[in-house]
């Protein structure tokens, strides 16, 4: 298994509160990603990082921010949680974004419920 | 618009009954096609990457093939432990980065 952990694994929060999810890797991979998975939808990219302090938006980034201060840690923050952000969140890592080293390996996920 | 469609949404098989899952895609500039397996409550687990039409990869009872418009995941003589959701994703250059576009998945149930 790729060395990826996510914390917390489950969280219940209230609308309007900030929430931070953490992804930690031990593979020293350059690229890290945050996805959300909802019934009837494929995994959708929220944000990604291509190095320390280097991040960019994915297709569903509104309401989310990210930070990467160390190679091994990628944080996802919901600035003010809404019920539409109830989802399962997955972190993924890859050594590269191309050149046949772009396979993404996923963490175990965080199940978030916003009441 | 880049799109990935998987069919069927759900498939029920008897143990030993071979079948195929389909992943059709429309992307401008395919850079790779990925298959993942996802068990309930867990993250997707990487199975295969295919890069060019005609390419095939095998792992135990699974065999993935690729054409210019679709990929198939063939399951030969499945066992109950093959029950899972199978996800297909294509990688394409879009919006300034290498984007992975996922299908919604096929839920496979194999009964003894």
PDB file of C-alpha atoms in Angstrom:
ATOM      1  CA  UNK A   1       0.000   0.000   0.000  1.00  0.00           C
ATOM      2  CA  UNK A   2       1.159   3.508  -0.800  1.00  0.00           C
ATOM      3  CA  UNK A   3       2.089   5.297   2.431  1.00  0.00           C
ATOM      4  CA  UNK A   4      -0.836   7.692   2.616  1.00  0.00           C
ATOM      5  CA  UNK A   5      -2.857   8.495   5.704  1.00  0.00           C
ATOM      6  CA  UNK A   6      -5.796  10.834   6.088  1.00  0.00           C
ATOM      7  CA  UNK A   7      -7.142  12.396   9.254  1.00  0.00           C
ATOM      8  CA  UNK A   8      -9.701  12.476  10.591  1.00  0.00           C
ATOM      9  CA  UNK A   9     -11.333   9.443   8.996  1.00  0.00           C
ATOM     10  CA  UNK A  10     -14.806  10.597   9.996  1.00  0.00           C
ATOM     11  CA  UNK A  11     -16.087  14.023  10.963  1.00  0.00           C
ATOM     12  CA  UNK A  12     -19.456  15.571  11.738  1.00  0.00           C
ATOM     13  CA  UNK A  13     -19.630  19.357  11.784  1.00  0.00           C
ATOM     14  CA  UNK A  14     -22.157  22.150  11.625  1.00  0.00           C
ATOM     15  CA  UNK A  15     -22.898  24.530   8.782  1.00  0.00           C
ATOM     16  CA  UNK A  16     -20.704  27.619   8.879  1.00  0.00           C
ATOM     17  CA  UNK A  17     -17.801  26.130  10.798  1.00  0.00           C
ATOM     18  CA  UNK A  18     -14.298  25.797   9.315  1.00  0.00           C
ATOM     19  CA  UNK A  19     -12.958  22.286   8.801  1.00  0.00           C
ATOM     20  CA  UNK A  20      -9.439  21.120   7.984  1.00  0.00           C
ATOM     21  CA  UNK A  21      -8.607  17.701   6.591  1.00  0.00           C
ATOM     22  CA  UNK A  22      -5.060  16.401   6.569  1.00  0.00           C
ATOM     23  CA  UNK A  23      -3.239  14.155   4.117  1.00  0.00           C
ATOM     24  CA  UNK A  24       0.166  12.750   5.058  1.00  0.00           C
ATOM     25  CA  UNK A  25       2.466  10.740   2.761  1.00  0.00           C
ATOM     26  CA  UNK A  26       5.682   8.868   3.375  1.00  0.00           C
ATOM     27  CA  UNK A  27       6.559   8.316  -0.327  1.00  0.00           C
ATOM     28  CA  UNK A  28       8.219  11.702  -0.955  1.00  0.00           C
ATOM     29  CA  UNK A  29       6.035  12.142  -4.065  1.00  0.00           C
ATOM     30  CA  UNK A  30       5.961  15.586  -5.630  1.00  0.00           C
ATOM     31  CA  UNK A  31       2.272  15.712  -6.589  1.00  0.00           C
ATOM     32  CA  UNK A  32      -0.623  15.607  -4.147  1.00  0.00           C
ATOM     33  CA  UNK A  33      -4.342  15.891  -4.914  1.00  0.00           C
ATOM     34  CA  UNK A  34      -7.639  16.336  -3.114  1.00  0.00           C
ATOM     35  CA  UNK A  35     -10.791  14.769  -4.614  1.00  0.00           C
ATOM     36  CA  UNK A  36     -14.365  14.460  -3.497  1.00  0.00           C
ATOM     37  CA  UNK A  37     -16.585  11.479  -4.285  1.00  0.00           C
ATOM     38  CA  UNK A  38     -20.375  11.727  -4.377  1.00  0.00           C
ATOM     39  CA  UNK A  39     -23.010   9.161  -5.427  1.00  0.00           C
ATOM     40  CA  UNK A  40     -23.593   9.206  -9.169  1.00  0.00           C
ATOM     41  CA  UNK A  41     -20.472  11.257  -9.811  1.00  0.00           C
ATOM     42  CA  UNK A  42     -16.965  10.203 -10.547  1.00  0.00           C
ATOM     43  CA  UNK A  43     -14.161  11.435  -8.360  1.00  0.00           C
ATOM     44  CA  UNK A  44     -13.788  15.187  -8.898  1.00  0.00           C
ATOM     45  CA  UNK A  45     -10.592  17.135  -8.363  1.00  0.00           C
ATOM     46  CA  UNK A  46     -10.754  19.977  -5.829  1.00  0.00           C
ATOM     47  CA  UNK A  47      -7.143  21.200  -5.674  1.00  0.00           C
ATOM     48  CA  UNK A  48      -3.723  19.810  -6.370  1.00  0.00           C
ATOM     49  CA  UNK A  49      -0.125  20.591  -5.452  1.00  0.00           C
ATOM     50  CA  UNK A  50       3.002  20.213  -7.554  1.00  0.00           C
ATOM     51  CA  UNK A  51       5.453  21.072  -4.794  1.00  0.00           C
ATOM     52  CA  UNK A  52       5.876  22.813  -1.449  1.00  0.00           C
ATOM     53  CA  UNK A  53       3.833  26.029  -1.507  1.00  0.00           C
ATOM     54  CA  UNK A  54       2.818  25.310  -5.141  1.00  0.00           C
ATOM     55  CA  UNK A  55      -0.901  24.651  -5.497  1.00  0.00           C
ATOM     56  CA  UNK A  56      -3.610  25.136  -8.087  1.00  0.00           C
ATOM     57  CA  UNK A  57      -7.351  24.754  -8.506  1.00  0.00           C
ATOM     58  CA  UNK A  58      -9.201  21.758  -9.875  1.00  0.00           C
ATOM     59  CA  UNK A  59     -12.716  21.604 -11.278  1.00  0.00           C
ATOM     60  CA  UNK A  60     -14.685  22.006  -8.002  1.00  0.00           C
ATOM     61  CA  UNK A  61     -12.535  24.375  -5.933  1.00  0.00           C
ATOM     62  CA  UNK A  62     -15.153  26.909  -4.776  1.00  0.00           C
ATOM     63  CA  UNK A  63     -15.408  26.971  -0.966  1.00  0.00           C
ATOM     64  CA  UNK A  64     -12.119  25.107  -0.481  1.00  0.00           C
ATOM     65  CA  UNK A  65      -8.539  26.184   0.130  1.00  0.00           C
ATOM     66  CA  UNK A  66      -5.342  24.168   0.458  1.00  0.00           C
ATOM     67  CA  UNK A  67      -1.856  24.525   1.856  1.00  0.00           C
ATOM     68  CA  UNK A  68       1.368  22.567   1.550  1.00  0.00           C
ATOM     69  CA  UNK A  69       4.187  23.694   3.814  1.00  0.00           C
ATOM     70  CA  UNK A  70       6.046  20.356   3.746  1.00  0.00           C
ATOM     71  CA  UNK A  71       6.451  17.717   1.049  1.00  0.00           C
ATOM     72  CA  UNK A  72       4.630  15.129   3.148  1.00  0.00           C
ATOM     73  CA  UNK A  73       1.563  17.129   4.213  1.00  0.00           C
ATOM     74  CA  UNK A  74      -1.328  18.563   2.165  1.00  0.00           C
ATOM     75  CA  UNK A  75      -4.165  20.261   4.021  1.00  0.00           C
ATOM     76  CA  UNK A  76      -7.680  20.878   2.711  1.00  0.00           C
ATOM     77  CA  UNK A  77      -9.737  23.563   4.442  1.00  0.00           C
ATOM     78  CA  UNK A  78     -13.447  24.148   4.089  1.00  0.00           C
ATOM     79  CA  UNK A  79     -13.599  27.818   4.984  1.00  0.00           C
ATOM     80  CA  UNK A  80     -17.252  27.779   6.040  1.00  0.00           C
ATOM     81  CA  UNK A  81     -18.770  24.319   5.692  1.00  0.00           C
ATOM     82  CA  UNK A  82     -22.086  23.909   3.858  1.00  0.00           C
ATOM     83  CA  UNK A  83     -24.366  20.879   3.519  1.00  0.00           C
ATOM     84  CA  UNK A  84     -23.349  20.565  -0.146  1.00  0.00           C
ATOM     85  CA  UNK A  85     -19.830  19.755   1.049  1.00  0.00           C
ATOM     86  CA  UNK A  86     -21.027  16.571   2.734  1.00  0.00           C
ATOM     87  CA  UNK A  87     -18.985  13.996   0.869  1.00  0.00           C
ATOM     88  CA  UNK A  88     -16.132  11.522   1.027  1.00  0.00           C
ATOM     89  CA  UNK A  89     -12.783  13.212   0.505  1.00  0.00           C
ATOM     90  CA  UNK A  90      -9.794  11.381  -0.917  1.00  0.00           C
ATOM     91  CA  UNK A  91      -6.185  12.413  -1.066  1.00  0.00           C
ATOM     92  CA  UNK A  92      -3.967  11.042  -3.824  1.00  0.00           C
ATOM     93  CA  UNK A  93      -0.260  11.220  -4.616  1.00  0.00           C
ATOM     94  CA  UNK A  94       1.880  10.683  -7.694  1.00  0.00           C
ATOM     95  CA  UNK A  95       5.621  10.981  -8.363  1.00  0.00           C
ATOM     96  CA  UNK A  96       5.025  12.946 -11.541  1.00  0.00           C
ATOM     97  CA  UNK A  97       2.266  14.366 -13.748  1.00  0.00           C
ATOM     98  CA  UNK A  98       3.454  12.692 -16.921  1.00  0.00           C
ATOM     99  CA  UNK A  99       6.112  10.537 -18.505  1.00  0.00           C
ATOM    100  CA  UNK A 100       4.497   7.258 -17.394  1.00  0.00           C
ATOM    101  CA  UNK A 101       5.021   8.129 -13.722  1.00  0.00           C
ATOM    102  CA  UNK A 102       1.688   9.817 -13.282  1.00  0.00           C
ATOM    103  CA  UNK A 103      -0.261   6.974 -11.671  1.00  0.00           C
ATOM    104  CA  UNK A 104      -2.163   8.376  -8.719  1.00  0.00           C
ATOM    105  CA  UNK A 105      -2.361   6.363  -5.488  1.00  0.00           C
ATOM    106  CA  UNK A 106      -5.197   7.074  -3.114  1.00  0.00           C
ATOM    107  CA  UNK A 107      -5.555   7.340   0.623  1.00  0.00           C
ATOM    108  CA  UNK A 108      -8.323   5.697   2.693  1.00  0.00           C
ATOM    109  CA  UNK A 109     -10.650   8.723   2.608  1.00  0.00           C
ATOM    110  CA  UNK A 110     -12.375  11.035   5.080  1.00  0.00           C
ATOM    111  CA  UNK A 111     -16.139  10.871   5.437  1.00  0.00           C
ATOM    112  CA  UNK A 112     -17.490  14.360   6.216  1.00  0.00           C
ATOM    113  CA  UNK A 113     -21.054  15.132   7.263  1.00  0.00           C
ATOM    114  CA  UNK A 114     -22.124  18.782   7.457  1.00  0.00           C
ATOM    115  CA  UNK A 115     -25.350  19.274   9.412  1.00  0.00           C
TER     116      UNK A 115
ATOM    117  CA  UNK B   1     -16.140  18.293 -23.477  1.00  0.00           C
ATOM    118  CA  UNK B   2     -13.960  15.563 -21.968  1.00  0.00           C
ATOM    119  CA  UNK B   3     -16.140  12.744 -20.701  1.00  0.00           C
ATOM    120  CA  UNK B   4     -15.899   9.184 -19.365  1.00  0.00           C
ATOM    121  CA  UNK B   5     -18.910   6.864 -19.292  1.00  0.00           C
ATOM    122  CA  UNK B   6     -18.918   3.444 -17.648  1.00  0.00           C
ATOM    123  CA  UNK B   7     -21.452   0.702 -18.267  1.00  0.00           C
ATOM    124  CA  UNK B   8     -23.266  -1.038 -16.850  1.00  0.00           C
ATOM    125  CA  UNK B   9     -23.804   0.888 -13.615  1.00  0.00           C
ATOM    126  CA  UNK B  10     -24.204  -2.386 -11.755  1.00  0.00           C
ATOM    127  CA  UNK B  11     -23.541  -6.011 -12.667  1.00  0.00           C
ATOM    128  CA  UNK B  12     -24.474  -9.172 -10.833  1.00  0.00           C
ATOM    129  CA  UNK B  13     -22.638 -12.377 -11.753  1.00  0.00           C
ATOM    130  CA  UNK B  14     -22.590 -15.915 -10.544  1.00  0.00           C
ATOM    131  CA  UNK B  15     -19.217 -17.251  -9.465  1.00  0.00           C
ATOM    132  CA  UNK B  16     -17.411 -18.476 -12.588  1.00  0.00           C
ATOM    133  CA  UNK B  17     -19.572 -16.444 -14.998  1.00  0.00           C
ATOM    134  CA  UNK B  18     -17.206 -14.345 -17.135  1.00  0.00           C
ATOM    135  CA  UNK B  19     -18.189 -10.858 -18.302  1.00  0.00           C
ATOM    136  CA  UNK B  20     -16.849  -7.453 -19.353  1.00  0.00           C
ATOM    137  CA  UNK B  21     -17.131  -3.911 -18.059  1.00  0.00           C
ATOM    138  CA  UNK B  22     -17.050  -1.022 -20.511  1.00  0.00           C
ATOM    139  CA  UNK B  23     -15.437   2.421 -20.297  1.00  0.00           C
ATOM    140  CA  UNK B  24     -16.056   4.756 -23.220  1.00  0.00           C
ATOM    141  CA  UNK B  25     -14.377   8.120 -23.410  1.00  0.00           C
ATOM    142  CA  UNK B  26     -14.208  11.328 -25.400  1.00  0.00           C
ATOM    143  CA  UNK B  27     -11.089  13.335 -24.677  1.00  0.00           C
ATOM    144  CA  UNK B  28      -8.844  15.525 -26.773  1.00  0.00           C
ATOM    145  CA  UNK B  29      -5.419  13.992 -26.492  1.00  0.00           C
ATOM    146  CA  UNK B  30      -5.529  10.812 -24.410  1.00  0.00           C
ATOM    147  CA  UNK B  31      -2.373  10.462 -22.305  1.00  0.00           C
ATOM    148  CA  UNK B  32      -3.383   7.297 -20.480  1.00  0.00           C
ATOM    149  CA  UNK B  33      -6.325   5.241 -19.247  1.00  0.00           C
ATOM    150  CA  UNK B  34      -6.433   3.905 -15.706  1.00  0.00           C
ATOM    151  CA  UNK B  35      -8.484   1.201 -14.003  1.00  0.00           C
ATOM    152  CA  UNK B  36      -9.008   1.185 -10.249  1.00  0.00           C
ATOM    153  CA  UNK B  37     -10.844  -1.120  -7.858  1.00  0.00           C
ATOM    154  CA  UNK B  38     -12.694   0.380  -4.893  1.00  0.00           C
ATOM    155  CA  UNK B  39     -14.019  -1.637  -1.955  1.00  0.00           C
ATOM    156  CA  UNK B  40     -16.746  -0.155   0.279  1.00  0.00           C
ATOM    157  CA  UNK B  41     -15.353   2.404   2.726  1.00  0.00           C
ATOM    158  CA  UNK B  42     -11.889   2.379   1.140  1.00  0.00           C
ATOM    159  CA  UNK B  43      -9.889   4.409  -1.339  1.00  0.00           C
ATOM    160  CA  UNK B  44      -9.447   3.384  -4.975  1.00  0.00           C
ATOM    161  CA  UNK B  45      -6.744   0.769  -5.537  1.00  0.00           C
ATOM    162  CA  UNK B  46      -4.706   1.010  -8.744  1.00  0.00           C
ATOM    163  CA  UNK B  47      -5.043  -1.917 -11.167  1.00  0.00           C
ATOM    164  CA  UNK B  48      -3.784  -0.994 -14.676  1.00  0.00           C
ATOM    165  CA  UNK B  49      -2.597   1.775 -16.942  1.00  0.00           C
ATOM    166  CA  UNK B  50      -3.024   1.583 -20.721  1.00  0.00           C
ATOM    167  CA  UNK B  51      -1.401   4.096 -23.062  1.00  0.00           C
ATOM    168  CA  UNK B  52      -2.151   3.145 -26.655  1.00  0.00           C
ATOM    169  CA  UNK B  53      -4.841   1.422 -28.712  1.00  0.00           C
ATOM    170  CA  UNK B  54      -4.258  -2.315 -28.889  1.00  0.00           C
ATOM    171  CA  UNK B  55      -2.501  -2.490 -25.548  1.00  0.00           C
ATOM    172  CA  UNK B  56      -3.571  -5.186 -23.068  1.00  0.00           C
ATOM    173  CA  UNK B  57      -2.685  -5.776 -19.416  1.00  0.00           C
ATOM    174  CA  UNK B  58      -3.547  -8.771 -17.205  1.00  0.00           C
ATOM    175  CA  UNK B  59      -3.651  -9.419 -13.486  1.00  0.00           C
ATOM    176  CA  UNK B  60      -5.056 -12.673 -12.141  1.00  0.00           C
ATOM    177  CA  UNK B  61      -8.651 -12.918 -13.423  1.00  0.00           C
ATOM    178  CA  UNK B  62      -8.672  -9.377 -14.849  1.00  0.00           C
ATOM    179  CA  UNK B  63      -7.647  -8.267 -18.312  1.00  0.00           C
ATOM    180  CA  UNK B  64      -7.857  -4.677 -19.557  1.00  0.00           C
ATOM    181  CA  UNK B  65      -7.893  -3.714 -23.232  1.00  0.00           C
ATOM    182  CA  UNK B  66      -7.885  -0.359 -25.007  1.00  0.00           C
ATOM    183  CA  UNK B  67      -9.206   0.925 -28.340  1.00  0.00           C
ATOM    184  CA  UNK B  68      -9.342   4.485 -29.642  1.00  0.00           C
ATOM    185  CA  UNK B  69     -12.770   5.058 -28.121  1.00  0.00           C
ATOM    186  CA  UNK B  70     -13.161   2.633 -25.227  1.00  0.00           C
ATOM    187  CA  UNK B  71     -11.613   0.235 -22.794  1.00  0.00           C
ATOM    188  CA  UNK B  72     -12.879  -3.084 -21.520  1.00  0.00           C
ATOM    189  CA  UNK B  73     -12.170  -4.803 -18.246  1.00  0.00           C
ATOM    190  CA  UNK B  74     -12.700  -8.523 -18.795  1.00  0.00           C
ATOM    191  CA  UNK B  75     -13.300 -10.656 -15.731  1.00  0.00           C
ATOM    192  CA  UNK B  76     -12.707 -14.379 -16.274  1.00  0.00           C
ATOM    193  CA  UNK B  77     -14.275 -16.918 -13.902  1.00  0.00           C
ATOM    194  CA  UNK B  78     -14.895 -14.322 -11.181  1.00  0.00           C
ATOM    195  CA  UNK B  79     -14.931 -15.157  -7.482  1.00  0.00           C
ATOM    196  CA  UNK B  80     -16.921 -13.453  -4.698  1.00  0.00           C
ATOM    197  CA  UNK B  81     -13.769 -11.570  -3.639  1.00  0.00           C
ATOM    198  CA  UNK B  82     -13.836  -9.761  -6.997  1.00  0.00           C
ATOM    199  CA  UNK B  83     -16.966  -7.934  -5.820  1.00  0.00           C
ATOM    200  CA  UNK B  84     -16.166  -4.195  -5.768  1.00  0.00           C
ATOM    201  CA  UNK B  85     -16.720  -0.993  -7.700  1.00  0.00           C
ATOM    202  CA  UNK B  86     -14.437  -0.674 -10.707  1.00  0.00           C
ATOM    203  CA  UNK B  87     -13.458   2.842 -11.728  1.00  0.00           C
ATOM    204  CA  UNK B  88     -12.109   3.977 -15.063  1.00  0.00           C
ATOM    205  CA  UNK B  89     -10.222   7.256 -15.517  1.00  0.00           C
ATOM    206  CA  UNK B  90      -8.590   8.938 -18.476  1.00  0.00           C
ATOM    207  CA  UNK B  91      -5.751  11.375 -18.326  1.00  0.00           C
ATOM    208  CA  UNK B  92      -5.779  14.353 -20.658  1.00  0.00           C
ATOM    209  CA  UNK B  93      -4.053  17.697 -20.842  1.00  0.00           C
ATOM    210  CA  UNK B  94      -6.722  20.243 -20.003  1.00  0.00           C
ATOM    211  CA  UNK B  95      -6.808  23.630 -18.291  1.00  0.00           C
ATOM    212  CA  UNK B  96      -3.019  23.766 -17.991  1.00  0.00           C
ATOM    213  CA  UNK B  97      -2.484  20.495 -16.192  1.00  0.00           C
ATOM    214  CA  UNK B  98      -2.627  16.739 -16.642  1.00  0.00           C
ATOM    215  CA  UNK B  99      -6.226  16.093 -15.654  1.00  0.00           C
ATOM    216  CA  UNK B 100      -7.610  12.739 -14.499  1.00  0.00           C
ATOM    217  CA  UNK B 101     -11.272  12.373 -15.477  1.00  0.00           C
ATOM    218  CA  UNK B 102     -13.171   9.605 -13.697  1.00  0.00           C
ATOM    219  CA  UNK B 103     -16.251   7.680 -14.706  1.00  0.00           C
ATOM    220  CA  UNK B 104     -18.971   6.996 -12.126  1.00  0.00           C
ATOM    221  CA  UNK B 105     -17.943   3.348 -11.824  1.00  0.00           C
ATOM    222  CA  UNK B 106     -19.463  -0.125 -12.245  1.00  0.00           C
ATOM    223  CA  UNK B 107     -20.586  -1.934  -9.085  1.00  0.00           C
ATOM    224  CA  UNK B 108     -19.825  -5.629  -9.476  1.00  0.00           C
ATOM    225  CA  UNK B 109     -21.382  -8.270  -7.234  1.00  0.00           C
ATOM    226  CA  UNK B 110     -20.242 -11.894  -7.617  1.00  0.00           C
ATOM    227  CA  UNK B 111     -22.415 -14.452  -5.873  1.00  0.00           C
ATOM    228  CA  UNK B 112     -21.365 -18.005  -4.940  1.00  0.00           C
TER     229      UNK B 112
END
